[in-house]
Backbone as ProteinMPNN parsed JSONL, in Angstrom:
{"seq_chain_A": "XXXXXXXXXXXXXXXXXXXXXXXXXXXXXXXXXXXXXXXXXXXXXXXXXXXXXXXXXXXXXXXXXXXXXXXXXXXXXXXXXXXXXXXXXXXXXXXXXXXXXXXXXXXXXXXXXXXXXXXXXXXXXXXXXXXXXXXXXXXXXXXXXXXXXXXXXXXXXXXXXXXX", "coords_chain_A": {"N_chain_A": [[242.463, -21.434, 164.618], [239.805, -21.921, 164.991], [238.949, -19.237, 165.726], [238.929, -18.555, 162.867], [237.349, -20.306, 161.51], [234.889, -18.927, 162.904], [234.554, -16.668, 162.596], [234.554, -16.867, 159.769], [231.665, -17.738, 159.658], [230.271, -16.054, 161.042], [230.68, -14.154, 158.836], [229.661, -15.331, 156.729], [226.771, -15.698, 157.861], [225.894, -12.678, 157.909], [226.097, -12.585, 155.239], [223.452, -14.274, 153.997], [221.143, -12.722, 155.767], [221.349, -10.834, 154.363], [220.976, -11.149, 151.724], [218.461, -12.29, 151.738], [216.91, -10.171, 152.357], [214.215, -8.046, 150.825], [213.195, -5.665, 149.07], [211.003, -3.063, 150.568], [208.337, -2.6, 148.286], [206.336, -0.413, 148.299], [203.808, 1.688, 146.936], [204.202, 4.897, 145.697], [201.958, 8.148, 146.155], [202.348, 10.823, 143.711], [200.791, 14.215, 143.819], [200.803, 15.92, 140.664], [200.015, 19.16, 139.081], [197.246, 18.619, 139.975], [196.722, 15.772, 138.654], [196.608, 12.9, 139.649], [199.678, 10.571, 139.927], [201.102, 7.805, 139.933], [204.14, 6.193, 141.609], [206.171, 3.751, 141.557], [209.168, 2.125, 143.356], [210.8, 4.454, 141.767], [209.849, 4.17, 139.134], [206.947, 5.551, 137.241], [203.817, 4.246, 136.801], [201.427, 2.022, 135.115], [198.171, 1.419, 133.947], [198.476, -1.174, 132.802], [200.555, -1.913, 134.617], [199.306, -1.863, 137.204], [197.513, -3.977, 137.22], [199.002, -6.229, 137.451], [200.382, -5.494, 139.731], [198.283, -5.473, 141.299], [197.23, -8.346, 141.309], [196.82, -9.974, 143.67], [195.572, -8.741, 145.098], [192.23, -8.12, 145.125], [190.725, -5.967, 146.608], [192.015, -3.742, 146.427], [192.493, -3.965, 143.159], [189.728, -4.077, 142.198], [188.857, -1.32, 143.246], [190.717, 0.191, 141.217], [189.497, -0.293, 139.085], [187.009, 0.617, 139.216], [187.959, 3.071, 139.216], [188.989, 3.94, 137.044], [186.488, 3.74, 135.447], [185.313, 5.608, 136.535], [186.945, 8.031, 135.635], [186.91, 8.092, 132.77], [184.205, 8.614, 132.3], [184.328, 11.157, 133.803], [185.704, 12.417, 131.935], [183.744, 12.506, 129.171], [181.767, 14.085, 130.585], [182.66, 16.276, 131.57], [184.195, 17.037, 129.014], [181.75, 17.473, 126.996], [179.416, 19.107, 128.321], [181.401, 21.514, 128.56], [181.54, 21.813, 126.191], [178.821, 22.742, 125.356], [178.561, 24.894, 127.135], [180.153, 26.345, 126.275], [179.773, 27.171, 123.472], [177.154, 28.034, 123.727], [178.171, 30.171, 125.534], [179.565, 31.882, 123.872], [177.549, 32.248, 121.544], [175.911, 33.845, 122.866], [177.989, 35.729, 123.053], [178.104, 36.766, 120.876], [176.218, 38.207, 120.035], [173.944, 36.856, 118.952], [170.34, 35.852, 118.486], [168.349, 35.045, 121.483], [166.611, 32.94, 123.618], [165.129, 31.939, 126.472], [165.563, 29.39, 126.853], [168.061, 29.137, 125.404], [169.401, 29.765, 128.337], [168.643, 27.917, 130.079], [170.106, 26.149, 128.59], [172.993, 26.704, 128.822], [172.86, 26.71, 132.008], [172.565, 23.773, 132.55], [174.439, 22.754, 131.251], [176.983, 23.59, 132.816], [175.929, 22.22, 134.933], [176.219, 19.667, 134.212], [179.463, 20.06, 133.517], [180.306, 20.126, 136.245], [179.371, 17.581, 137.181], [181.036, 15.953, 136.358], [183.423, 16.843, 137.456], [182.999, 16.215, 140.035], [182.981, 13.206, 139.64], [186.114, 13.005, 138.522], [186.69, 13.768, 141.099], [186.573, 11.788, 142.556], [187.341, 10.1, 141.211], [190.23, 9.609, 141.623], [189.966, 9.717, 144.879], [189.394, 7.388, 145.048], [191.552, 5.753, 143.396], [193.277, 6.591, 145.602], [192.421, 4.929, 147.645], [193.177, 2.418, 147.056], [195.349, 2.337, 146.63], [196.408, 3.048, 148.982], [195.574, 0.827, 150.554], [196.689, -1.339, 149.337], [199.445, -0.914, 149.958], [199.213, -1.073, 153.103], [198.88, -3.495, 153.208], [201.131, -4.824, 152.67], [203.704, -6.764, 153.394], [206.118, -6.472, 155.918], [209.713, -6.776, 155.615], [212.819, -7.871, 155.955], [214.085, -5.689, 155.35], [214.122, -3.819, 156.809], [215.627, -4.496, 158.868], [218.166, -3.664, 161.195], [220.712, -4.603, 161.754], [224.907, -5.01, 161.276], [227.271, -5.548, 159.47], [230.467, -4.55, 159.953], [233.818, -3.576, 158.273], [236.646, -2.66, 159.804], [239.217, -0.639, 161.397], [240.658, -1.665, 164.592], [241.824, -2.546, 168.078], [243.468, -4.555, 167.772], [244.362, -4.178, 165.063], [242.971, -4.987, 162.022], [239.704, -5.635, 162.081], [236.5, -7.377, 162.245], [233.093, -5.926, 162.991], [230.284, -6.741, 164.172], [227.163, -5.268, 164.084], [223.958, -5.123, 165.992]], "CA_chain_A": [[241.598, -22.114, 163.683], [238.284, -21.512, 165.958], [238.664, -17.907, 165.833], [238.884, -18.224, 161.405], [235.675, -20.695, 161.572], [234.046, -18.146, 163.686], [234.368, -15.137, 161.436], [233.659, -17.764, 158.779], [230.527, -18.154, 159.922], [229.465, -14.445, 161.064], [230.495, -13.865, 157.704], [228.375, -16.438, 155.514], [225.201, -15.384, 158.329], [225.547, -12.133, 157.274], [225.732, -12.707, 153.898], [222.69, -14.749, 154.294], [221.073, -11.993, 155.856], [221.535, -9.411, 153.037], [220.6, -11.914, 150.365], [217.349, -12.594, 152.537], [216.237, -9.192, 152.299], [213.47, -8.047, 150.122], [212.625, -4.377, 149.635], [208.997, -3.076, 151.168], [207.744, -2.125, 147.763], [205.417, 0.231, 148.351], [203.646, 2.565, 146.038], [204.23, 6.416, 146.094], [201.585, 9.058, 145.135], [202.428, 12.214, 143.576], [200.079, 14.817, 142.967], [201.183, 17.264, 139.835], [198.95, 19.626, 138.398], [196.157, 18.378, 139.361], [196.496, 14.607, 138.25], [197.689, 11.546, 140.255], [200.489, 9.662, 139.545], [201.776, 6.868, 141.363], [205.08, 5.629, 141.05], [207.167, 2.261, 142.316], [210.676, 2.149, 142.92], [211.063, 5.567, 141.24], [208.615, 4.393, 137.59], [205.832, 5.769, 136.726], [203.051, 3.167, 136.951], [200.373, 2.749, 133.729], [197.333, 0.554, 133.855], [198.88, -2.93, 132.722], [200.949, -2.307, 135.299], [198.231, -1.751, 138.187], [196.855, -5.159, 137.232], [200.007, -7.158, 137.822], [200.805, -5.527, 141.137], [196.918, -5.623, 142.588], [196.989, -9.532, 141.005], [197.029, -10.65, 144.67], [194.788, -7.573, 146.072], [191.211, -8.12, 144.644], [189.946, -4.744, 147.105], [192.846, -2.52, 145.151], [192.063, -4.572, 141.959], [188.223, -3.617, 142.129], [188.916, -0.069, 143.335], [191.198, 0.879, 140.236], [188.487, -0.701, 138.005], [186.296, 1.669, 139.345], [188.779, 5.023, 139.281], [188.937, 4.119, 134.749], [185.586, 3.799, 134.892], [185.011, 7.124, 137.274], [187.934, 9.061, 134.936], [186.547, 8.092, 131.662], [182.638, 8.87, 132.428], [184.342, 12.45, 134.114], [186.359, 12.904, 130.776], [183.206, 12.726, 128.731], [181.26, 14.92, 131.039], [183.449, 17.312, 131.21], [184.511, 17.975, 127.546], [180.74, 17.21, 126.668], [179.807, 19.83, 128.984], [182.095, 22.343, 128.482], [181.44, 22.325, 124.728], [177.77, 22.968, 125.171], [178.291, 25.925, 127.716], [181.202, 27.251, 125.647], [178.945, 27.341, 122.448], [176.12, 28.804, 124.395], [178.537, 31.105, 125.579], [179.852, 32.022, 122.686], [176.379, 32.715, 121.062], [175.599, 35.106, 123.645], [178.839, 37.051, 123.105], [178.57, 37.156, 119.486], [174.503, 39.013, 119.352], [172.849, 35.86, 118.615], [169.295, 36.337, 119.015], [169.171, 34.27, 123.28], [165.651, 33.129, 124.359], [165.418, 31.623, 127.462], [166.084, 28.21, 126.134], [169.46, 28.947, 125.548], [169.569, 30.36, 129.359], [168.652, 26.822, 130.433], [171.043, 25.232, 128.495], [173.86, 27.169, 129.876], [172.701, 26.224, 133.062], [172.667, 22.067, 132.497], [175.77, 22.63, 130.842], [177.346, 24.207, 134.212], [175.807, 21.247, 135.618], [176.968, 18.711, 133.391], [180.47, 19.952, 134.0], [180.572, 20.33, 137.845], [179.309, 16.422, 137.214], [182.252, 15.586, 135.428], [184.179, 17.466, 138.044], [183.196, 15.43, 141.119], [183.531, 12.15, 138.997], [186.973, 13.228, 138.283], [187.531, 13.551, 142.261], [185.831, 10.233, 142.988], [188.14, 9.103, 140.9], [191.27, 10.21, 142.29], [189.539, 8.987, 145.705], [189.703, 5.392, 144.447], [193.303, 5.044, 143.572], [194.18, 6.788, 146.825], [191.812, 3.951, 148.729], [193.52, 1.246, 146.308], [197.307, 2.449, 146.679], [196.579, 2.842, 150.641], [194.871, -0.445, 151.052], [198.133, -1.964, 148.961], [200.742, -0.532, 151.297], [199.218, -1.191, 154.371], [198.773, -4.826, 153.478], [202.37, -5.243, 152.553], [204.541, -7.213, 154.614], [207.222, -5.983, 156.69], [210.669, -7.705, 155.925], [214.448, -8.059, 156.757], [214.463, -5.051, 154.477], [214.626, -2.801, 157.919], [216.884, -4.831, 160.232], [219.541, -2.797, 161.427], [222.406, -5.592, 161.962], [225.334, -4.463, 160.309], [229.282, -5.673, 159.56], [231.641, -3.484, 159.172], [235.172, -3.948, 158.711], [237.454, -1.481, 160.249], [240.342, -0.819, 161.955], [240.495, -2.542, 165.935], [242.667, -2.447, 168.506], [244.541, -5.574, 166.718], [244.777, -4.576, 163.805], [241.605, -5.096, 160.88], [238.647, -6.085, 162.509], [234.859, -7.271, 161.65], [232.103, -5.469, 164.147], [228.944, -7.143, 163.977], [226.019, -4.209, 165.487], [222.86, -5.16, 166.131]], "C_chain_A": [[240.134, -21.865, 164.036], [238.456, -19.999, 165.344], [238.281, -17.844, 164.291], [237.65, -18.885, 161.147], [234.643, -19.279, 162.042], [233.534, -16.748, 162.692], [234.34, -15.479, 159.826], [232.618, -17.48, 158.596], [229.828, -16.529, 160.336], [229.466, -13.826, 159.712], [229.21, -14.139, 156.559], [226.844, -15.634, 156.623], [225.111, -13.795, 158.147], [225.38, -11.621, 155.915], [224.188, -13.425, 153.589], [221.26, -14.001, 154.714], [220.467, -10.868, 154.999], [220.758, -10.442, 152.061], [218.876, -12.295, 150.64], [216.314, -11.765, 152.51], [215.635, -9.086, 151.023], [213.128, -6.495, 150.653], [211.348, -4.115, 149.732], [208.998, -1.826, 149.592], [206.707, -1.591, 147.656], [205.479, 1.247, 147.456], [203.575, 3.674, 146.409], [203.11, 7.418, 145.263], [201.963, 10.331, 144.883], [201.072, 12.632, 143.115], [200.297, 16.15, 142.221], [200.18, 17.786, 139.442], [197.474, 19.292, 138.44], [195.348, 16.574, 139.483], [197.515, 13.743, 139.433], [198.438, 10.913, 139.858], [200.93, 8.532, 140.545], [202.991, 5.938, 140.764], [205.667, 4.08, 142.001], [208.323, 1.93, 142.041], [211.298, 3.133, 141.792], [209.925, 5.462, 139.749], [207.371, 4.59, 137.875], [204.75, 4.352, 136.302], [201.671, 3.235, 135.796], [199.372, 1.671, 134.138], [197.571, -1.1, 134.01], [199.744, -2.94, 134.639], [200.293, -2.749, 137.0], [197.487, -3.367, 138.711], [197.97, -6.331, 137.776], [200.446, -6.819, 139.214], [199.352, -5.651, 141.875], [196.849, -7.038, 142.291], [196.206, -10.395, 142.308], [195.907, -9.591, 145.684], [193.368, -7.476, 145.549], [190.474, -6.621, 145.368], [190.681, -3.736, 146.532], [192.608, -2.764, 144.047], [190.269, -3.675, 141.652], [188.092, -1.771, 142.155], [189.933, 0.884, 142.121], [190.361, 0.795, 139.11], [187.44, 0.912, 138.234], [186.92, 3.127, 139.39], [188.874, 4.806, 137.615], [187.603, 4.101, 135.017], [184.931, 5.23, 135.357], [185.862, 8.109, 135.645], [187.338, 9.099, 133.421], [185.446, 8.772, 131.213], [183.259, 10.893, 132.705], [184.995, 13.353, 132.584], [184.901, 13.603, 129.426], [181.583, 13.937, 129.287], [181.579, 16.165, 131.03], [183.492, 18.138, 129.814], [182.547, 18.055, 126.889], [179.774, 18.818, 127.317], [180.112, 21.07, 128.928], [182.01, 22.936, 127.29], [180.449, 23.285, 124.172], [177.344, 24.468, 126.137], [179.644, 26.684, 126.903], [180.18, 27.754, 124.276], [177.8, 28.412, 122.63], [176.541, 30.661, 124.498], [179.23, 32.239, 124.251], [178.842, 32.507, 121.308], [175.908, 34.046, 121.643], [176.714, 36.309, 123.133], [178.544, 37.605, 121.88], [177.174, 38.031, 118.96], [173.878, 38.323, 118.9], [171.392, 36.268, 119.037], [168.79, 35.104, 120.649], [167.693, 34.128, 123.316], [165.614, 32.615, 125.33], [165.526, 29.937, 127.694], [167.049, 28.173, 126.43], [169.852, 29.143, 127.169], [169.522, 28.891, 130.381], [169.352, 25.867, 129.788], [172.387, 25.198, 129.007], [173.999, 26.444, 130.942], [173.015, 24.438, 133.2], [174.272, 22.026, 131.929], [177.082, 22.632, 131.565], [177.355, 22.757, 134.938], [176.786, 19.83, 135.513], [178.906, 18.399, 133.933], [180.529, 20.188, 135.496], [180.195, 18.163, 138.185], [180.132, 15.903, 137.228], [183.623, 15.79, 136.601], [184.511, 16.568, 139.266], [183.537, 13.727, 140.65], [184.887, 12.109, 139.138], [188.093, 13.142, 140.05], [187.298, 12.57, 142.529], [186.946, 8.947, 142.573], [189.54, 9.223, 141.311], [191.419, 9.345, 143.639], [189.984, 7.733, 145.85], [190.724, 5.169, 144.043], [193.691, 5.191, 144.536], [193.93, 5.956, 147.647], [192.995, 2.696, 148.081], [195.128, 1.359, 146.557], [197.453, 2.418, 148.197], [196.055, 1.495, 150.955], [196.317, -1.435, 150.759], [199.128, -1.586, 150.11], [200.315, -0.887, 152.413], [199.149, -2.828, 154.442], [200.053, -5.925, 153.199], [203.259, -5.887, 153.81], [205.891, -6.711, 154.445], [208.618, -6.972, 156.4], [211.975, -7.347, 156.41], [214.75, -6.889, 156.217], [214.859, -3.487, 155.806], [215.408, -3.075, 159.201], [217.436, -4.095, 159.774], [220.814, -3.71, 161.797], [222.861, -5.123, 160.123], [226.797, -5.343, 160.564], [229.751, -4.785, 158.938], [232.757, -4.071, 159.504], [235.627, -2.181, 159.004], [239.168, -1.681, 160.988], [240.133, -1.254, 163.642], [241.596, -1.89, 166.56], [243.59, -3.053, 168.189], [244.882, -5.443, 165.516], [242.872, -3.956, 162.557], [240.698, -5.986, 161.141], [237.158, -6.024, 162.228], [234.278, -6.624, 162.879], [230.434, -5.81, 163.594], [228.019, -6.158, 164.926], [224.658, -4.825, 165.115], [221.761, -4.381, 166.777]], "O_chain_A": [[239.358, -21.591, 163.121], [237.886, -19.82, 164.268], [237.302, -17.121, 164.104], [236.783, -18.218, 160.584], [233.742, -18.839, 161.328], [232.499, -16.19, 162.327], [234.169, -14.684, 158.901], [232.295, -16.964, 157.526], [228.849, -16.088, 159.734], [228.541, -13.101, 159.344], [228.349, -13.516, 155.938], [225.954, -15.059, 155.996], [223.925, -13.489, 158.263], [224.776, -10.625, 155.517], [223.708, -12.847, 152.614], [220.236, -14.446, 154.194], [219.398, -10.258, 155.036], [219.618, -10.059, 151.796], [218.156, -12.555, 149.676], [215.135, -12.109, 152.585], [216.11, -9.718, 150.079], [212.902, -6.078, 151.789], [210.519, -4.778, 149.109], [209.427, -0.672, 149.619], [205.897, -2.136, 146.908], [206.525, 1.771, 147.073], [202.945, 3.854, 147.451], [203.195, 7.563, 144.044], [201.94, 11.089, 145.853], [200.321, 11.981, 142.388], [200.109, 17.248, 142.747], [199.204, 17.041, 139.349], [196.647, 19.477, 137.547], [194.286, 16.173, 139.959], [198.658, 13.92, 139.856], [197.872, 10.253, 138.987], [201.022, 8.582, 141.772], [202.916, 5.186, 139.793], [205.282, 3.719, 143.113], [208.716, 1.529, 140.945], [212.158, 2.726, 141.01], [209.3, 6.445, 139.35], [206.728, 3.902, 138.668], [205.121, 3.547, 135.447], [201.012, 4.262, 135.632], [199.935, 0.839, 134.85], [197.152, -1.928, 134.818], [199.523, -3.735, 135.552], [200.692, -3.649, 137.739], [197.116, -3.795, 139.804], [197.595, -7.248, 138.506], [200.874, -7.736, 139.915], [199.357, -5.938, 143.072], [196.178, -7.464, 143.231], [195.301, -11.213, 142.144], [195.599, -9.834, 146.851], [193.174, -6.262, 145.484], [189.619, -6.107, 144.646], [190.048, -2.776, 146.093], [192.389, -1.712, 143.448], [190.026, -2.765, 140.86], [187.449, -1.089, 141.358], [189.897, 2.115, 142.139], [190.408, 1.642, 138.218], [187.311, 1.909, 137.524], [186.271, 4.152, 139.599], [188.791, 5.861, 136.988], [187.364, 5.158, 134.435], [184.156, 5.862, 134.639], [185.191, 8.705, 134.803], [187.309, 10.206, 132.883], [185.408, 9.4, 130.156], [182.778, 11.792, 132.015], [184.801, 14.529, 132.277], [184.947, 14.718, 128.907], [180.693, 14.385, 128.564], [180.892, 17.067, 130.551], [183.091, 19.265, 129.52], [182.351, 19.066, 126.215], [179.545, 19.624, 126.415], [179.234, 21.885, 129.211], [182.25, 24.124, 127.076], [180.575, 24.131, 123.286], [176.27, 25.059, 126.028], [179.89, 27.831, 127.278], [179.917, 28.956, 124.275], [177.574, 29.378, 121.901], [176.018, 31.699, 124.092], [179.042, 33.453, 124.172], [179.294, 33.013, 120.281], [175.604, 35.065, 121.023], [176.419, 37.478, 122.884], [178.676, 38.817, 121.71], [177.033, 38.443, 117.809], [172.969, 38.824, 118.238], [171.3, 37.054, 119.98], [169.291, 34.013, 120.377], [167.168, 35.207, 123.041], [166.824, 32.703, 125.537], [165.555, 29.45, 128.824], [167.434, 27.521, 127.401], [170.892, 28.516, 127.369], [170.291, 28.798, 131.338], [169.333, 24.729, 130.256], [172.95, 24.213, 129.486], [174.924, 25.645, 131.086], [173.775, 24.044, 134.085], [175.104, 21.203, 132.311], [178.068, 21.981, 131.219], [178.353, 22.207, 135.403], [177.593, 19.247, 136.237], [179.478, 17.408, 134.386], [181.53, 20.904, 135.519], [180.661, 17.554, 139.148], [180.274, 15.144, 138.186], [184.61, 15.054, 136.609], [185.634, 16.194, 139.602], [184.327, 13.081, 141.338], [185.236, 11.199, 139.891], [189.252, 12.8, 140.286], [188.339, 12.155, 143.038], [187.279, 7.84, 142.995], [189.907, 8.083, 141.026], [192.342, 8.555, 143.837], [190.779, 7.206, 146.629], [191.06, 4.027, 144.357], [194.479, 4.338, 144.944], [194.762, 5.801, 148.541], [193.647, 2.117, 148.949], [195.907, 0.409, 146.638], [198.429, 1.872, 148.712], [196.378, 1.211, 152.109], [196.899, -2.089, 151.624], [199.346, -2.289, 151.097], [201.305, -1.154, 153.094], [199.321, -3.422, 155.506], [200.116, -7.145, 153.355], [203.364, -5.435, 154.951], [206.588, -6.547, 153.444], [208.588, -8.032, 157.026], [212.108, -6.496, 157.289], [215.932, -6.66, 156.473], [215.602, -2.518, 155.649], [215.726, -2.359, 160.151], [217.511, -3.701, 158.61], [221.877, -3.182, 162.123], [222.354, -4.976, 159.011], [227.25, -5.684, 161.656], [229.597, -4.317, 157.81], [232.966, -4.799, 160.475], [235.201, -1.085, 158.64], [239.948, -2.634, 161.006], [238.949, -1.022, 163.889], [242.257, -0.989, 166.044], [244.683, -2.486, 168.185], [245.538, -6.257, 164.867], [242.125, -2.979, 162.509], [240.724, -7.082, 160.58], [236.571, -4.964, 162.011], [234.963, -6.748, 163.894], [229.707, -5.192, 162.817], [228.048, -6.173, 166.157], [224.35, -4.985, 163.934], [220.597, -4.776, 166.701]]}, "name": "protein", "num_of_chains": 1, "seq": "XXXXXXXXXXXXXXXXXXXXXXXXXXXXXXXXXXXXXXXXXXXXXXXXXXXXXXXXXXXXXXXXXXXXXXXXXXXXXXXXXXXXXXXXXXXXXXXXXXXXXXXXXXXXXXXXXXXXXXXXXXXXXXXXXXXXXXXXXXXXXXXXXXXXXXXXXXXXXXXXXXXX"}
């Protein structure tokens, strides 16, 4: 009767145990092509969602604010930019008559986008500070004990093995 309490009770505490655990949700970045992604628990992560997991992180909260407002400003630099040295360029190829006007717009245009460019890493920067600041401030739980039951076979017969 002792011995069926006993393995009662190792039972229920490792059920207890397991049910106790909580996985260390931490965020993953990929980088494809180029662009950051960051996923959690395998999804793809969008804005709304950013706000509901930094809720509790006001220094990741602040630092994603600032990577939309970096990405947006680099978006319009960029294509802005790019339009005005493509055009340029594009004048030149075609025998436009070029005075040295156009030669300085080129140039700002160059500028413009290489603006756009470092914006674009700045912003990148700032999720990677905001997704590393999150993970490192995550707490550690039961989610990496190693106690385990197994059932198996024994020398008696069908036996539990509690490892710790």
């Amino acid at each position: 009767m002792k011995k069926n309490i006993l393995l009662i009770i190792l039972i229920l505490s490792q059920a207890i145990v397991i049910f106790g655990q909580s996985p260390n949700d931490s965020i993953i970045i990929d980088k494809a092509r180029g662009d950051v992604k960051c996923y959690q628990n395998g999804v793809l992560l969008n804005s709304v969602d950013y706000k509901t997991i930094f809720k509790d992180n006001p220094y990741s909260l602040n630092e994603m604010r600032l990577s939309r407002v970096d990405q947006k400003a680099a978006l319009i630099f960029c294509y802005t930019g790019g339009f005005v040295f493509g055009f340029c360029l594009g004048s030149l190829i075609s025998g436009d008559q070029i005075d040295y006007t156009w030669w300085w717009t080129l140039g700002s245009s160059a500028a413009v986008v290489g603006l756009g460019l470092s914006l674009d890493h700045s912003s990148k920067k700032h999720i990677r500070n905001a997704v590393g600041r999150y993970n490192s401030e995550l707490r550690t739980s039961g989610y990496l004990n190693k106690n385990k039951m197994e059932l198996g076979l024994g020398n008696n017969g069908l036996s539990f093995v509690f490892r710790f």
